[in-house]
Short mmCIF file of C-alpha atoms and ligand atoms in Angstrom, two decimals:
data_model
loop_
_atom_site.label_atom_id
_atom_site.label_comp_id
_atom_site.label_asym_id
_atom_site.label_seq_id
_atom_site.Cartn_x
_atom_site.Cartn_y
_atom_site.Cartn_z
CA MET A 595 70.40 -34.37 79.11
CA ARG A 596 73.11 -32.56 77.88
CA LYS A 597 76.25 -32.17 79.60
CA ASN A 598 77.99 -29.31 80.99
CA ILE A 599 81.87 -28.82 80.19
CA VAL A 600 84.83 -27.39 80.05
CA ALA A 601 87.57 -28.73 77.56
CA GLY A 602 90.85 -26.55 77.14
CA ASN A 603 92.92 -26.80 73.73
CA TRP A 604 96.11 -26.29 74.73
CA LYS A 605 96.87 -25.57 70.85
CA MET A 606 100.68 -25.52 70.04
CA ASN A 607 102.24 -24.57 74.17
CA THR A 608 103.85 -26.49 76.43
CA THR A 609 107.40 -28.92 76.17
CA LEU A 610 106.51 -32.37 77.04
CA GLN A 611 107.56 -31.95 80.55
CA GLU A 612 105.69 -28.98 80.82
CA GLY A 613 102.38 -30.48 79.68
CA VAL A 614 102.78 -33.36 82.29
CA LYS A 615 102.98 -30.84 84.93
CA LEU A 616 100.04 -28.83 83.76
CA ALA A 617 97.84 -32.10 83.82
CA GLU A 618 99.07 -33.55 86.90
CA GLU A 619 98.07 -29.64 88.89
CA VAL A 620 94.79 -30.00 86.92
CA ASN A 621 94.54 -33.21 88.02
CA GLU A 622 95.11 -32.77 91.72
CA ALA A 623 93.11 -29.79 92.01
CA LEU A 624 90.13 -31.79 90.49
CA LYS A 625 90.74 -34.04 92.69
CA ASN A 626 89.85 -31.43 95.74
CA THR A 627 86.61 -30.07 94.34
CA SER A 628 83.69 -31.14 93.50
CA ALA A 629 83.84 -29.30 89.40
CA LYS A 630 79.79 -29.24 88.59
CA CYS A 631 81.28 -29.95 84.91
CA ASP A 632 82.85 -32.62 83.13
CA VAL A 633 86.72 -31.14 82.33
CA VAL A 634 88.65 -32.00 79.41
CA ILE A 635 92.30 -31.19 78.76
CA CYS A 636 93.58 -31.23 74.28
CA THR A 637 96.69 -31.63 74.49
CA PRO A 638 99.57 -32.10 71.89
CA PHE A 639 99.90 -35.46 70.21
CA THR A 640 103.38 -36.00 71.34
CA HIS A 641 102.03 -35.65 75.42
CA LEU A 642 98.63 -37.40 74.90
CA ALA A 643 100.50 -41.03 76.57
CA SER A 644 102.20 -39.36 79.33
CA VAL A 645 99.33 -37.08 80.20
CA ALA A 646 97.40 -40.24 80.03
CA SER A 647 99.47 -42.04 82.67
CA VAL A 648 99.31 -39.21 85.30
CA ILE A 649 95.43 -37.99 85.20
CA ASP A 650 92.63 -39.99 86.18
CA ALA A 651 90.82 -40.64 83.20
CA ASN A 652 87.66 -40.94 85.95
CA ILE A 653 88.34 -37.10 86.86
CA LEU A 654 89.66 -35.21 83.70
CA GLY A 655 89.24 -36.56 80.44
CA LEU A 656 92.16 -36.65 77.50
CA GLY A 657 91.25 -35.21 74.20
CA ALA A 658 93.83 -34.53 71.16
CA GLU A 659 93.86 -31.42 68.75
CA ASN A 660 93.09 -33.17 65.35
CA CYS A 661 93.58 -36.10 63.24
CA ALA A 662 94.32 -37.29 59.93
CA ASP A 663 91.00 -37.64 57.13
CA HIS A 664 92.60 -41.58 56.33
CA VAL A 665 92.90 -44.82 58.26
CA SER A 666 96.59 -44.93 58.23
CA GLY A 667 99.69 -45.55 55.56
CA ALA A 668 101.40 -43.03 53.75
CA TYR A 669 100.73 -40.11 55.19
CA THR A 670 103.77 -38.59 56.52
CA GLY A 671 103.72 -36.59 59.44
CA GLU A 672 99.54 -37.66 60.37
CA VAL A 673 98.22 -39.10 63.44
CA SER A 674 95.27 -40.86 63.13
CA ALA A 675 92.06 -41.47 65.12
CA ALA A 676 93.13 -44.92 66.04
CA MET A 677 96.14 -43.69 67.33
CA VAL A 678 94.90 -41.00 69.33
CA ALA A 679 92.38 -43.21 70.51
CA SER A 680 94.96 -46.02 71.46
CA THR A 681 96.83 -43.83 73.89
CA GLY A 682 94.03 -43.05 76.16
CA ALA A 683 92.56 -40.09 75.02
CA ARG A 684 88.74 -40.19 74.63
CA TYR A 685 87.89 -36.90 72.68
CA VAL A 686 89.28 -34.89 69.67
CA ILE A 687 88.65 -31.52 68.62
CA LEU A 688 87.97 -31.14 65.01
CA GLY A 689 87.45 -28.15 62.46
CA HIS A 690 89.32 -25.49 64.85
CA SER A 691 89.47 -21.97 63.00
CA GLU A 692 93.36 -22.05 62.91
CA ARG A 693 92.97 -25.35 61.11
CA ARG A 694 90.40 -24.27 59.28
CA GLN A 695 92.54 -21.18 58.28
CA TYR A 696 96.58 -21.67 58.13
CA TYR A 697 95.98 -25.73 57.17
CA GLY A 698 93.33 -25.35 54.32
CA GLU A 699 91.09 -27.74 56.22
CA THR A 700 87.39 -28.17 54.01
CA ALA A 701 84.06 -29.53 54.80
CA GLU A 702 85.03 -33.17 53.11
CA THR A 703 88.37 -33.42 54.98
CA LEU A 704 86.57 -32.67 58.31
CA ARG A 705 83.37 -35.25 57.04
CA GLU A 706 86.21 -37.38 56.52
CA LYS A 707 87.94 -36.93 60.08
CA VAL A 708 83.99 -36.94 62.30
CA ALA A 709 83.43 -40.45 60.43
CA LEU A 710 87.34 -42.11 61.26
CA ALA A 711 86.91 -40.39 65.34
CA LEU A 712 83.95 -41.62 65.79
CA ALA A 713 84.49 -45.37 64.32
CA ASN A 714 87.75 -44.95 67.14
CA GLY A 715 84.98 -44.21 69.20
CA LEU A 716 86.61 -40.80 70.04
CA THR A 717 83.57 -38.11 70.73
CA PRO A 718 84.47 -35.48 68.82
CA ILE A 719 85.04 -31.44 69.46
CA PHE A 720 83.55 -29.90 66.37
CA CYS A 721 84.25 -25.67 66.27
CA ILE A 722 82.29 -23.97 64.07
CA GLY A 723 82.06 -19.82 63.66
CA GLU A 724 82.11 -16.69 61.66
CA VAL A 725 85.02 -14.41 61.21
CA LEU A 726 84.72 -10.81 61.83
CA ALA A 727 83.89 -9.49 58.45
CA GLU A 728 80.84 -12.07 58.46
CA ARG A 729 79.88 -10.97 61.73
CA GLU A 730 80.04 -7.48 60.78
CA ASN A 731 77.94 -7.82 57.69
CA GLY A 732 75.33 -10.16 59.11
CA THR A 733 75.88 -13.47 57.69
CA TYR A 734 77.21 -15.03 60.66
CA ASN A 735 74.22 -17.32 61.22
CA GLU A 736 74.33 -18.72 57.51
CA VAL A 737 77.74 -19.37 57.87
CA VAL A 738 77.75 -21.56 61.15
CA LYS A 739 74.67 -22.87 60.20
CA ALA A 740 76.90 -24.04 56.80
CA GLN A 741 79.43 -25.53 58.93
CA ILE A 742 77.61 -27.78 60.83
CA VAL A 743 75.22 -29.29 57.95
CA ASP A 744 78.39 -29.30 55.39
CA GLY A 745 80.32 -30.87 58.49
CA LEU A 746 77.93 -32.92 60.42
CA PHE A 747 74.39 -33.38 58.43
CA GLN A 748 76.04 -36.90 56.67
CA LEU A 749 75.69 -38.30 60.11
CA SER A 750 73.05 -40.70 61.45
CA ALA A 751 70.91 -39.49 64.59
CA GLU A 752 72.72 -41.90 66.69
CA ASP A 753 76.03 -40.47 65.40
CA PHE A 754 74.97 -37.29 65.70
CA GLY A 755 74.38 -37.39 69.13
CA LYS A 756 78.09 -38.16 70.06
CA ILE A 757 79.31 -35.13 68.83
CA ILE A 758 79.85 -31.49 71.13
CA LEU A 759 80.13 -28.45 69.32
CA ALA A 760 82.35 -25.60 70.24
CA TYR A 761 81.27 -22.00 68.90
CA GLU A 762 84.18 -19.90 68.45
CA PRO A 763 83.73 -16.55 66.80
CA VAL A 764 87.05 -16.38 65.37
CA TRP A 765 86.90 -12.68 65.86
CA ALA A 766 87.20 -13.77 69.85
CA ILE A 767 89.99 -16.10 69.54
CA GLY A 768 93.25 -15.35 71.43
CA THR A 769 91.96 -11.42 70.79
CA GLY A 770 90.86 -10.89 74.83
CA LYS A 771 87.35 -9.62 72.71
CA THR A 772 84.89 -12.07 74.19
CA ALA A 773 81.79 -12.18 72.30
CA THR A 774 78.81 -10.90 74.75
CA ALA A 775 77.26 -13.53 76.56
CA ASP A 776 73.90 -12.42 74.64
CA GLN A 777 75.52 -12.91 71.30
CA ALA A 778 76.61 -15.89 72.00
CA GLN A 779 73.43 -16.84 73.58
CA ASP A 780 71.62 -16.06 70.12
CA MET A 781 74.25 -17.68 68.55
CA HIS A 782 73.78 -21.36 70.40
CA ALA A 783 70.17 -21.17 70.27
CA HIS A 784 69.85 -20.43 66.90
CA ILE A 785 72.35 -23.47 66.32
CA ARG A 786 69.98 -25.47 68.37
CA ASN A 787 67.51 -24.67 66.23
CA VAL A 788 69.57 -25.78 63.63
CA ILE A 789 69.87 -28.98 65.11
CA ALA A 790 66.18 -29.10 65.70
CA ASP A 791 65.38 -28.95 62.03
CA LYS A 792 67.19 -31.79 61.22
CA TYR A 793 66.96 -33.99 64.30
CA GLY A 794 64.55 -33.28 66.24
CA LYS A 795 64.72 -31.25 69.33
CA GLU A 796 65.06 -33.91 71.69
CA ILE A 797 68.71 -34.58 70.43
CA ALA A 798 69.06 -30.99 70.27
CA ASP A 799 68.27 -30.80 73.30
CA ASN A 800 70.82 -32.65 74.57
CA THR A 801 73.63 -31.63 72.63
CA SER A 802 76.28 -30.08 74.24
CA ILE A 803 77.32 -26.67 72.88
CA LEU A 804 80.36 -24.64 74.09
CA TYR A 805 81.70 -21.07 73.89
CA GLY A 806 85.19 -20.41 72.70
CA GLY A 807 87.20 -17.33 72.24
CA SER A 808 89.07 -15.26 75.25
CA CYS A 809 86.45 -17.05 77.76
CA LYS A 810 88.15 -16.79 81.04
CA ALA A 811 87.28 -17.03 85.03
CA SER A 812 86.17 -13.27 85.04
CA ASN A 813 82.99 -13.88 82.21
CA ALA A 814 82.59 -17.57 82.23
CA PRO A 815 79.83 -17.00 84.85
CA GLU A 816 78.05 -14.41 83.00
CA LEU A 817 78.44 -16.72 79.86
CA PHE A 818 77.40 -19.96 81.62
CA SER A 819 74.73 -18.71 82.91
CA LYS A 820 73.12 -18.46 79.29
CA PRO A 821 70.84 -21.50 78.99
CA ASP A 822 72.16 -22.68 75.47
CA VAL A 823 75.63 -22.29 76.84
CA ASP A 824 77.09 -25.89 78.27
CA GLY A 825 80.64 -24.64 78.75
CA GLY A 826 83.57 -23.47 77.01
CA LEU A 827 86.25 -24.32 74.99
CA ILE A 828 89.52 -22.62 76.18
CA GLY A 829 92.57 -21.49 74.80
CA GLY A 830 95.01 -19.23 76.57
CA ALA A 831 93.30 -19.73 80.24
CA SER A 832 93.66 -23.41 80.10
CA LEU A 833 97.98 -23.44 79.86
CA LYS A 834 98.00 -21.96 83.75
CA CYS A 835 95.69 -24.53 86.60
CA ALA A 836 94.52 -21.56 88.42
CA ASP A 837 93.18 -19.62 85.64
CA PHE A 838 91.62 -23.18 84.45
CA MET A 839 90.31 -23.99 87.74
CA GLY A 840 88.83 -20.53 87.82
CA ILE A 841 86.58 -20.95 84.67
CA VAL A 842 85.68 -24.94 85.41
CA ASN A 843 84.91 -23.24 89.19
CA ALA A 844 81.98 -20.89 87.06
CA PHE A 845 80.17 -23.17 87.26
P1 13P B 2133 91.60 -18.65 73.41
O1 13P B 2133 90.90 -18.83 74.57
O2 13P B 2133 92.87 -18.13 73.69
O3 13P B 2133 90.84 -17.47 72.82
O4 13P B 2133 91.15 -19.45 72.51
C1 13P B 2133 90.31 -19.80 72.41
C2 13P B 2133 90.10 -21.50 71.36
O5 13P B 2133 90.41 -21.42 70.16
C3 13P B 2133 89.88 -22.22 72.18
O6 13P B 2133 89.52 -23.46 70.94
#
């Protein structure tokens, strides 16, 4: 069966010292709760090795926010999937809308990144989602389907089974304007149908599909109560331990 997951995406926030402290706080809070979901934090590259050394991997997963689309070599400033894995991280966010929008990530580069992440034993948290104009002109279902088809449908069924999806409507990210629970449910059901058409119902049913975009402790219970919403990918509210734990405890 699919897992419920709450994952933090710290984005470009916290110094190393602040990040290690936050990770320690979340780890400690989880020790004292019986969380009913898997919990993951995705941090800047610079923090990964240090965070890995202060958390218990059995109660708190660790991931990166990106990885390179090449194995190794002359790619100044890039960080490979093997490097990420060597820190102890087990997850990697790929295809976040901020990377698609500001860094020109295309389906082609994402296919390379997904392949390299899997080859290095990392679990991709693959992000999809429409922009406001696409929500308003009614093309959002097709847009999201195309992102899944173009980025992931080259995978074998076995490899697809290792992917976590995150539906993040771009108009809801960092805006305080969350999708309604019904909008999220409708899209997540659509995504599950798209997967089922390609890989079959069993794989679709086993895929965790997270919601992201202004998710916080106050709206998480309603979002997570929907049958096809398997958790959240959390930006702003993952930067304070109490806020993040409020979302974890929504399950
Ligand atoms: P916010 O939770 O800050 O809206 O960000 C969501 C997000 O982009 C997570 O990847």
